[in-house]
Coordinates of N, CA and C in Angstrom, one line a residue:
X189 N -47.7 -65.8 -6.3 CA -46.4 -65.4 -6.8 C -45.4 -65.3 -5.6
X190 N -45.8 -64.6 -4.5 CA -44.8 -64.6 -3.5 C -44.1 -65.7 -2.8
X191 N -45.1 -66.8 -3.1 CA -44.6 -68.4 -2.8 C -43.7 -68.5 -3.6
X192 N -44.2 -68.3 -4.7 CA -43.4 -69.4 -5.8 C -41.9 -68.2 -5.7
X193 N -41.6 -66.7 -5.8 CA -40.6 -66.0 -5.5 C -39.9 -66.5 -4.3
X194 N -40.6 -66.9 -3.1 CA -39.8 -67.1 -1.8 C -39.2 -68.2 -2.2
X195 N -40.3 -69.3 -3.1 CA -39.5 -70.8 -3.1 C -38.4 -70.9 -4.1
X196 N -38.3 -69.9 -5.2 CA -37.5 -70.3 -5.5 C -36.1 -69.3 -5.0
X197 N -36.3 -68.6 -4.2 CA -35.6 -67.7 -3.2 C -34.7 -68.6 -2.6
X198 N -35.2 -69.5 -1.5 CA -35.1 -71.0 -0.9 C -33.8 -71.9 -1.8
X199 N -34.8 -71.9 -3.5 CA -34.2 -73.0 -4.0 C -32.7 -72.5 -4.5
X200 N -32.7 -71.3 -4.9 CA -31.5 -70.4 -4.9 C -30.3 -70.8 -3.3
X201 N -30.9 -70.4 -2.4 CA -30.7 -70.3 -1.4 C -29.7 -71.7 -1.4
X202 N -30.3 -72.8 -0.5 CA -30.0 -74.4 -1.1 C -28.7 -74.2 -2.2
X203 N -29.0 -73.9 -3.2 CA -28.1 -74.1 -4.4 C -26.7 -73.6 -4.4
X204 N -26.8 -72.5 -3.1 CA -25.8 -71.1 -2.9 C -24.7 -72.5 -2.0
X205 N -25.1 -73.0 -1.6 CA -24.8 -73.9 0.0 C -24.2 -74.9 -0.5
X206 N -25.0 -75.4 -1.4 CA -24.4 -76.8 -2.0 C -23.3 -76.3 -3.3
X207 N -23.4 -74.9 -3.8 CA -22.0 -75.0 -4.4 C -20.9 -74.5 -3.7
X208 N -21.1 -73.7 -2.7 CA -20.4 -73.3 -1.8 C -19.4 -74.8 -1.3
X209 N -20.2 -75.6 -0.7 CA -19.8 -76.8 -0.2 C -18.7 -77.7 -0.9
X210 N -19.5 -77.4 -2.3 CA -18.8 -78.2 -3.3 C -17.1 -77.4 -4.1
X211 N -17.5 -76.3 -3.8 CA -16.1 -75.4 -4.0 C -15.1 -75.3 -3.0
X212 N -15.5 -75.5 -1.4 CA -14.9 -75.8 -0.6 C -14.0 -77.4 -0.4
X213 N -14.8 -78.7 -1.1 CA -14.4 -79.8 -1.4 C -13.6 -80.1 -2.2
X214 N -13.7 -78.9 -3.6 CA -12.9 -79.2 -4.5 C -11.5 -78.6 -3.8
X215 N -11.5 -77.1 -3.1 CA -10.7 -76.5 -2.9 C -9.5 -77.5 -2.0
X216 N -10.2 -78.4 -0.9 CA -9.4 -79.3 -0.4 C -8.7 -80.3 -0.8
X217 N -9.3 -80.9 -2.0 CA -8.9 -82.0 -2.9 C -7.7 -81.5 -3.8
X218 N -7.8 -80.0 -4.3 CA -6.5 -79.7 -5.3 C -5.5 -79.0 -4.1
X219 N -6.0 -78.5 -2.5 CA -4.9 -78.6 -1.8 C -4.6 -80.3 -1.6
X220 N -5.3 -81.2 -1.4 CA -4.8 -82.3 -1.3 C -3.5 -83.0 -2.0
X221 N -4.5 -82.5 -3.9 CA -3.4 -82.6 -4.4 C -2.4 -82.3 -4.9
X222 N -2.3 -81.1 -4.3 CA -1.0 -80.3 -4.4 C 0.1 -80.9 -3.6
X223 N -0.4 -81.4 -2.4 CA 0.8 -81.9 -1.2 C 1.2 -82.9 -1.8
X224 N 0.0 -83.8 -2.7 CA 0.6 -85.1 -2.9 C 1.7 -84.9 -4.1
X225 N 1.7 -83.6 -4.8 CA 2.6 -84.0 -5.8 C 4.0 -83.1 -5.2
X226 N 3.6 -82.4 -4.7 CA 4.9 -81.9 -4.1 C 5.6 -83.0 -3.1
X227 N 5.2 -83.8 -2.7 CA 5.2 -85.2 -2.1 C 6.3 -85.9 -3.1
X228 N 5.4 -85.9 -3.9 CA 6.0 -86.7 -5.4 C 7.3 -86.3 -6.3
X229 N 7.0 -85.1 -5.9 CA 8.3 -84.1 -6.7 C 9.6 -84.5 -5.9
X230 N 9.2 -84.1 -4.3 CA 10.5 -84.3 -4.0 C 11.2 -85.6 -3.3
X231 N 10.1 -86.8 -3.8 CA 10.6 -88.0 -3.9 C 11.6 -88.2 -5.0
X232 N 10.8 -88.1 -6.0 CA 11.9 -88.1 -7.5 C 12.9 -87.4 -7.3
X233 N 12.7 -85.7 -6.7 CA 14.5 -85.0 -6.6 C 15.5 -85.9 -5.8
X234 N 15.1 -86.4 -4.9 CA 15.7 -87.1 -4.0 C 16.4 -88.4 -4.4
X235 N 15.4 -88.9 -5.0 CA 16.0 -90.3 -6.1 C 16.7 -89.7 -7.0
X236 N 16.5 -88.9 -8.2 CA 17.8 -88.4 -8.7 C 18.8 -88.0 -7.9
X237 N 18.9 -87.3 -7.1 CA 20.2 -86.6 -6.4 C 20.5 -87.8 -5.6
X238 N 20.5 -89.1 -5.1 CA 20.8 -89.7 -4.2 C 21.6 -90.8 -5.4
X239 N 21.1 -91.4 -7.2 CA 21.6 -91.8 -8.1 C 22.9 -91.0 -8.6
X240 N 22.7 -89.9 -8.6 CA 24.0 -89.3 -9.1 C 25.2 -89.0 -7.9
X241 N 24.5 -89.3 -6.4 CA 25.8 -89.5 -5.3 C 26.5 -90.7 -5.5
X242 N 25.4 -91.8 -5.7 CA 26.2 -93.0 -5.9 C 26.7 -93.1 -7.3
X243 N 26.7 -92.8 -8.0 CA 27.2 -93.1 -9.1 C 28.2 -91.9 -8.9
X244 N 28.5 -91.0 -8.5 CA 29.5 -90.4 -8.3 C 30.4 -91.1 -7.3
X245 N 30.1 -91.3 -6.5 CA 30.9 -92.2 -5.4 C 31.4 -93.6 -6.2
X246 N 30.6 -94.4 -6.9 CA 31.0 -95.1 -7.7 C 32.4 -94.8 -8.7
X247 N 32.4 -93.8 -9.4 CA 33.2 -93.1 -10.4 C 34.3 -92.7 -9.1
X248 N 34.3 -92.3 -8.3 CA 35.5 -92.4 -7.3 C 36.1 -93.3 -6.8
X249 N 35.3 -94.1 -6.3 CA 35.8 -95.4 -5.9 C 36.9 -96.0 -6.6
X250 N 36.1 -96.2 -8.1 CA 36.9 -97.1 -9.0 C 38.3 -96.2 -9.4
X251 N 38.2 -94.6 -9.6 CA 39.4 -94.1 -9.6 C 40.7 -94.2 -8.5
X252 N 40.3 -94.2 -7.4 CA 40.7 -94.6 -6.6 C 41.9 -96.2 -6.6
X253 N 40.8 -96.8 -6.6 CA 40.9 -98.5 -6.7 C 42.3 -98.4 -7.6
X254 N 42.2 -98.0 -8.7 CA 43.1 -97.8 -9.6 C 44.2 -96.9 -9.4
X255 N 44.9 -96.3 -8.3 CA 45.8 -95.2 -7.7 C 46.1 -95.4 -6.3
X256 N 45.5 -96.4 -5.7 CA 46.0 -96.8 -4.3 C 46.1 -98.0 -3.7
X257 N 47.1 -98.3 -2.8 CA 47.3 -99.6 -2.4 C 47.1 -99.6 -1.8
X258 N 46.3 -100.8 -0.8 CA 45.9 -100.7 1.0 C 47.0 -101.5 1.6
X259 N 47.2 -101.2 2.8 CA 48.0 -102.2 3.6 C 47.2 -102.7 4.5
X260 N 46.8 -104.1 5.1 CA 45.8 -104.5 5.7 C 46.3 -106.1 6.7
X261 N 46.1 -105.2 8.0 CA 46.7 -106.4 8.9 C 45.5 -106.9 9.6
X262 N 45.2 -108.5 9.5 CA 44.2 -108.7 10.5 C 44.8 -109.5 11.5
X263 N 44.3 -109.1 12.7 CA 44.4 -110.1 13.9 C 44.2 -111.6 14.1
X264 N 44.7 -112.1 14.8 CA 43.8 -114.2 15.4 C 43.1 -113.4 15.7
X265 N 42.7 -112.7 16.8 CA 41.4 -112.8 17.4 C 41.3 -111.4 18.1
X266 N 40.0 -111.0 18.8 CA 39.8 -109.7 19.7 C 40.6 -109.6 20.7
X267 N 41.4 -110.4 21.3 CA 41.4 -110.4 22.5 C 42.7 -109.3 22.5
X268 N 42.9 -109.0 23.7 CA 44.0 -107.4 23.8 C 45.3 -108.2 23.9
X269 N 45.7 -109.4 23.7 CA 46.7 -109.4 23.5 C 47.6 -109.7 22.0
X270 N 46.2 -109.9 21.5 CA 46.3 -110.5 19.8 C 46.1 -109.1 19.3
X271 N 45.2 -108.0 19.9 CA 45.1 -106.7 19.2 C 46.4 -106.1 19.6
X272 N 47.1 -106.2 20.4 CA 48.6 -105.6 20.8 C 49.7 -106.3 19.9
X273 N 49.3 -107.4 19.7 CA 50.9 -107.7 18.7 C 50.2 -107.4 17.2
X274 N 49.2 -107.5 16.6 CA 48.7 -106.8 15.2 C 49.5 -105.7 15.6
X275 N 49.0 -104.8 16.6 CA 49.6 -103.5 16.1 C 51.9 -103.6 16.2
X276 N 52.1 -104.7 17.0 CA 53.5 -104.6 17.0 C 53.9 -105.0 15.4
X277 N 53.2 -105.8 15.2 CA 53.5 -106.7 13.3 C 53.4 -105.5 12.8
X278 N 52.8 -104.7 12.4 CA 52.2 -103.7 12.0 C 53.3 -102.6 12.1
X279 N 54.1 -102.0 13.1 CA 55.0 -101.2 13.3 C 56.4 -101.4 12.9
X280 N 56.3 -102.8 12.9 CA 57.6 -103.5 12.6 C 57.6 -103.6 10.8
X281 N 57.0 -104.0 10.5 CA 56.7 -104.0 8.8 C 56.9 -102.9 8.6
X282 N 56.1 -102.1 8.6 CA 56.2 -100.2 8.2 C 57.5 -100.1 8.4
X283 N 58.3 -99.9 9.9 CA 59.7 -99.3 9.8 C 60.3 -100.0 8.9
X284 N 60.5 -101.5 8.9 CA 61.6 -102.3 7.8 C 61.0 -102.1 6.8
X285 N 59.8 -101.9 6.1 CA 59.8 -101.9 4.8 C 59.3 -100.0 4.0
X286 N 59.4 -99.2 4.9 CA 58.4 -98.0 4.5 C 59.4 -97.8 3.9
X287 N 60.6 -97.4 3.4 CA 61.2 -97.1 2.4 C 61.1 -97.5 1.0
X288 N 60.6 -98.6 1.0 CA 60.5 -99.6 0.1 C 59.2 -98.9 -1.1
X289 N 58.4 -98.1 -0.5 CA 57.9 -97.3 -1.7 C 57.9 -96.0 -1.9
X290 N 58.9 -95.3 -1.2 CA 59.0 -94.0 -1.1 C 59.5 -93.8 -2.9
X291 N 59.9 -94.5 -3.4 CA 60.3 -93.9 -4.8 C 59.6 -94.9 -6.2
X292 N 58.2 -95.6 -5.5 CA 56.9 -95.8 -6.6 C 56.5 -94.9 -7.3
X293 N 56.9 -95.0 -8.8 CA 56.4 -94.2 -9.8 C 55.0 -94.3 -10.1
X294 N 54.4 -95.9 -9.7 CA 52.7 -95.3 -10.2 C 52.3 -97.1 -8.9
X295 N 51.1 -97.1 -9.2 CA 50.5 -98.6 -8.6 C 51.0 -99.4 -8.8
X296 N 51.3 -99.8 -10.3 CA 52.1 -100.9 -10.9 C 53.4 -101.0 -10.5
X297 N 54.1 -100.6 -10.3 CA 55.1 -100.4 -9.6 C 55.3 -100.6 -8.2
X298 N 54.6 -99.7 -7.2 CA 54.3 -100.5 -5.9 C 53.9 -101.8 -6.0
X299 N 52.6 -102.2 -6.2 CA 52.4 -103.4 -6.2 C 53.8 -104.3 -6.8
X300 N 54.5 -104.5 -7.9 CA 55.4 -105.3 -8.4 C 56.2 -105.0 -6.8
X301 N 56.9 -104.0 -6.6 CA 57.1 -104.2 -5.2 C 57.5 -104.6 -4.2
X302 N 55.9 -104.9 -4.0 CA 54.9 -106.0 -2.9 C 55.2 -107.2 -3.2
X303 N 55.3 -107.4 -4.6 CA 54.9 -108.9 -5.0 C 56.4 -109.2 -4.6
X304 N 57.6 -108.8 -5.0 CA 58.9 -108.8 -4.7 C 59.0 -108.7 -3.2
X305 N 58.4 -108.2 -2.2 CA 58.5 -108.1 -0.9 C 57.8 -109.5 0.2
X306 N 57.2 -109.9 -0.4 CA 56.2 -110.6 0.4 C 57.4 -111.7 1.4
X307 N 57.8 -112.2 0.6 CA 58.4 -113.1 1.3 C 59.3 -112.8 2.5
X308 N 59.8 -111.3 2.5 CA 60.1 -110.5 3.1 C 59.6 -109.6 4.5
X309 N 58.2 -109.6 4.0 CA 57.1 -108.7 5.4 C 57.0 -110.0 5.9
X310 N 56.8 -111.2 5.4 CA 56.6 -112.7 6.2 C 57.1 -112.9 6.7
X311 N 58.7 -112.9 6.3 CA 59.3 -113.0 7.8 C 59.1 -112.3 8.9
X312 N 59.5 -110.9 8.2 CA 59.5 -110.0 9.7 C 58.2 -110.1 10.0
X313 N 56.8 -110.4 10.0 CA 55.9 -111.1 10.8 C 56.2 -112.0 11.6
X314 N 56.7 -113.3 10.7 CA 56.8 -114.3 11.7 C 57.5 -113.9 12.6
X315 N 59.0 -112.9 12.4 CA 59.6 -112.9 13.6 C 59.2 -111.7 14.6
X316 N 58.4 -111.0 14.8 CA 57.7 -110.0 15.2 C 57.3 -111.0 16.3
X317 N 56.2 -112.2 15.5 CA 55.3 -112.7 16.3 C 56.0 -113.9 17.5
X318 N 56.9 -114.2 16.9 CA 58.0 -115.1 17.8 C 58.9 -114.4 18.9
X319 N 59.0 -113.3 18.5 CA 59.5 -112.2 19.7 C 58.8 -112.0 21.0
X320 N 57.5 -111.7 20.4 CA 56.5 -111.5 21.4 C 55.7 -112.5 22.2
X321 N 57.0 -113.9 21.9 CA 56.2 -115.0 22.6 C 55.1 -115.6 21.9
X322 N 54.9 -115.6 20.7 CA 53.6 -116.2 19.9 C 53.9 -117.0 18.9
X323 N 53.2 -118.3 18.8 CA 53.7 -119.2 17.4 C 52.2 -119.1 16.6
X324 N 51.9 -118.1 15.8 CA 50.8 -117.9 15.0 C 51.5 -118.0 13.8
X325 N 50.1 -119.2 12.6 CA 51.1 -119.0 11.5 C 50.5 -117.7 10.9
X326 N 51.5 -116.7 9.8 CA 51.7 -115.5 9.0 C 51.3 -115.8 7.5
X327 N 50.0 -114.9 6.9 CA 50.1 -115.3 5.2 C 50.4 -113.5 5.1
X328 N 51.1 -113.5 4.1 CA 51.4 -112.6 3.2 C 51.0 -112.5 2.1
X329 N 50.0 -111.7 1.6 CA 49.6 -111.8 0.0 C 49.0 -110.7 -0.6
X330 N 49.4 -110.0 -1.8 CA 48.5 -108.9 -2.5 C 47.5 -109.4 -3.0
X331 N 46.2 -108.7 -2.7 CA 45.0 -109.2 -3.4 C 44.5 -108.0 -3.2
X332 N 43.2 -108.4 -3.8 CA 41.7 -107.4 -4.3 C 40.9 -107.6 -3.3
X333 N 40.9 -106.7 -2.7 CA 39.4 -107.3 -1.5 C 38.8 -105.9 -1.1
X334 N 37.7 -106.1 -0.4 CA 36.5 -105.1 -0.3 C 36.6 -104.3 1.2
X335 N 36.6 -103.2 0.7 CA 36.9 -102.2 2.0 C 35.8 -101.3 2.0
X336 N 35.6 -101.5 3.1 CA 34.3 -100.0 3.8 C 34.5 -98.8 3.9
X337 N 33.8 -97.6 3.5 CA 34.2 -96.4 3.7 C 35.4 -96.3 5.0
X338 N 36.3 -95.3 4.8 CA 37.2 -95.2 6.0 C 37.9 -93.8 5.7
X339 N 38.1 -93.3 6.8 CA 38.5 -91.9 6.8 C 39.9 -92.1 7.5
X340 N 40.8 -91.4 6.9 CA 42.0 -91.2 7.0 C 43.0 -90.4 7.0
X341 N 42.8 -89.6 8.2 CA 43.4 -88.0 8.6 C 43.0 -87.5 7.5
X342 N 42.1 -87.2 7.2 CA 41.0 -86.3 6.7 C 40.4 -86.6 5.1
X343 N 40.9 -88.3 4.8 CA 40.8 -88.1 3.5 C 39.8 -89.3 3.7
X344 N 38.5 -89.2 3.0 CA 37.9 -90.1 2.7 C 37.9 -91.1 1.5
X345 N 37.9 -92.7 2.2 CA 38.1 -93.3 1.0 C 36.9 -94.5 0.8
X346 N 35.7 -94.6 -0.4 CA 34.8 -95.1 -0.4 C 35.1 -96.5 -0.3
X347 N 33.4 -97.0 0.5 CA 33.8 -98.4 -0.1 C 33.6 -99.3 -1.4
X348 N 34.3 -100.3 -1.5 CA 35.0 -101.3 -2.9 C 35.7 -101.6 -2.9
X349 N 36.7 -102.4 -3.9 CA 37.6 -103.2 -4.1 C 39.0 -102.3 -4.1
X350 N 39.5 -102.7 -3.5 CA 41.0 -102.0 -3.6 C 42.3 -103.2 -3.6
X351 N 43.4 -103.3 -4.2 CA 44.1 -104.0 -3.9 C 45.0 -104.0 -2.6
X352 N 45.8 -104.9 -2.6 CA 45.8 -104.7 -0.9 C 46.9 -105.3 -0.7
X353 N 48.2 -104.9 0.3 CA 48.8 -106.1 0.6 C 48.5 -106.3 2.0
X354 N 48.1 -107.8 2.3 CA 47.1 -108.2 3.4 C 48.1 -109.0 4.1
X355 N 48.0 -108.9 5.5 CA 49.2 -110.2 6.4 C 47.6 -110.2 7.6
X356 N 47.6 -111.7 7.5 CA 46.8 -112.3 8.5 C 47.7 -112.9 9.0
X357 N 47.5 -112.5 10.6 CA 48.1 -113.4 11.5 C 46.9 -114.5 12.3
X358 N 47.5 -116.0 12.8 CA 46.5 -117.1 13.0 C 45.8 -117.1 12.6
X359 N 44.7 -117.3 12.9 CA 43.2 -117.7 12.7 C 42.5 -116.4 11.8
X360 N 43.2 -115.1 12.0 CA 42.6 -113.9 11.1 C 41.3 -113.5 11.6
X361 N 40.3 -113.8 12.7 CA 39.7 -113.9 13.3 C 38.8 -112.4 13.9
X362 N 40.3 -111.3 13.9 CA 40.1 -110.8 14.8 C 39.8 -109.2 13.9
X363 N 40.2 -107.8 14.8 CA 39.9 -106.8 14.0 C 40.8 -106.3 13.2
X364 N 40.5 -105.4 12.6 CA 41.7 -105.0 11.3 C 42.5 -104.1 11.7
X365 N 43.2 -104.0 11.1 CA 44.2 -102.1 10.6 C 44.7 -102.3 9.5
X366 N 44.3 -101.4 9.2 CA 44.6 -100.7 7.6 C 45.1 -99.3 7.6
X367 N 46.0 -98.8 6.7 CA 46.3 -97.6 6.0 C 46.6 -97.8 4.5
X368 N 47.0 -96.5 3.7 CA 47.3 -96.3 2.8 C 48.4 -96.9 2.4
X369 N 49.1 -97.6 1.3 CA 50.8 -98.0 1.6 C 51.3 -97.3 0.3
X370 N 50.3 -97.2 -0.4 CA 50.9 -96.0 -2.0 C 49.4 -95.6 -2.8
X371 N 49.8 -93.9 -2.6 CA 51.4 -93.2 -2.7 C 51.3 -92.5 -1.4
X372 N 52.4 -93.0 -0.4 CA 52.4 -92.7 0.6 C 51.7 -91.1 1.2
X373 N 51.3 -91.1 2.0 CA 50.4 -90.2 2.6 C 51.4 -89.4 3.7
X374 N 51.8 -87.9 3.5 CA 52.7 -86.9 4.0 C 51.9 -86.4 4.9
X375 N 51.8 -86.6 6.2 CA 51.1 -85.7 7.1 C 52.0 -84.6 7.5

């Protein structure tokens, strides 16, 4: 009897070890899978909250789009003497024409404007550009074109389509400047 008490003492024993073992495996497997879903959880929070930025940014954009007009000059080319007369075109337009929407009752209106102005900011381009010793040809034109996020004395504006009144000078080649042109921006 003592045998058979010791062995199955033993077999006890053994059995103590191997559930032990097995409660310690399981214990790792539901920490395992606890990380994985906490893993998983805050994949999804993230994908929602990152869907409802863009779609909020979306829903701004397009409000936006619909309440502001860009003014947008591009350069012929990089070089510092083509970025020096953008910005003189650029200075010269604004003073001759920045009155010109100080009393825009809404977009529609600026833009109509614009459209009434164009032939007007073209000149004073071309003659900007002919002053400064340069025979580049000048397009003038309102359009819809796609702008990248841009911050602007403190106001962020997303990117998308905005309408625009756009003057490329030469080849267009080169870098931009843009601001707001309605409803004018009071610093």
């Amino acid at each position: 009897r003592r045998v058979l008490f010791r062995s199955r003492r033993e077999y006890g024993a053994d059995d103590d070890r191997t559930t032990s073992r097995q409660m310690k495996k399981s214990r790792r497997m539901c920490a395992a899978a606890a990380v994985l879903f906490a893993f998983a959880a805050a994949f999804a929070l993230t994908t929602a909250v990152y869907r409802m930025d863009a779609k909020a940014q979306s829903d701004l954009q397009r409000r936006l789009s619909e309440e502001v007009l860009r003014f947008h000059v591009l350069a012929n080319s990089d070089s510092r003497e083509d970025q020096a007369l953008k910005l003189k075109v650029r200075d010269r337009i604004l003073a001759e024409t920045g009155s010109l929407f100080q009393d825009a009752r809404d977009l529609k209106n600026a833009e109509n404007k614009v459209s009434e102005s164009l032939a007007l900011v073209k000149q004073i381009a071309e003659d900007e550009i002919q002053k400064q010793g340069y025979h580049y040809d000048v397009n003038a034109e309102l359009c819809n074109m796609f702008f990248n996020t841009r911050e602007y004395d403190g106001v962020t504006l997303p990117a998308g389509r905005y309408d625009a009144m756009r003057i490329t000078i030469g080849e267009a080649k080169g870098q931009n400047w843009w601001c707001v042109l309605y409803p004018p921006m009071r610093i």
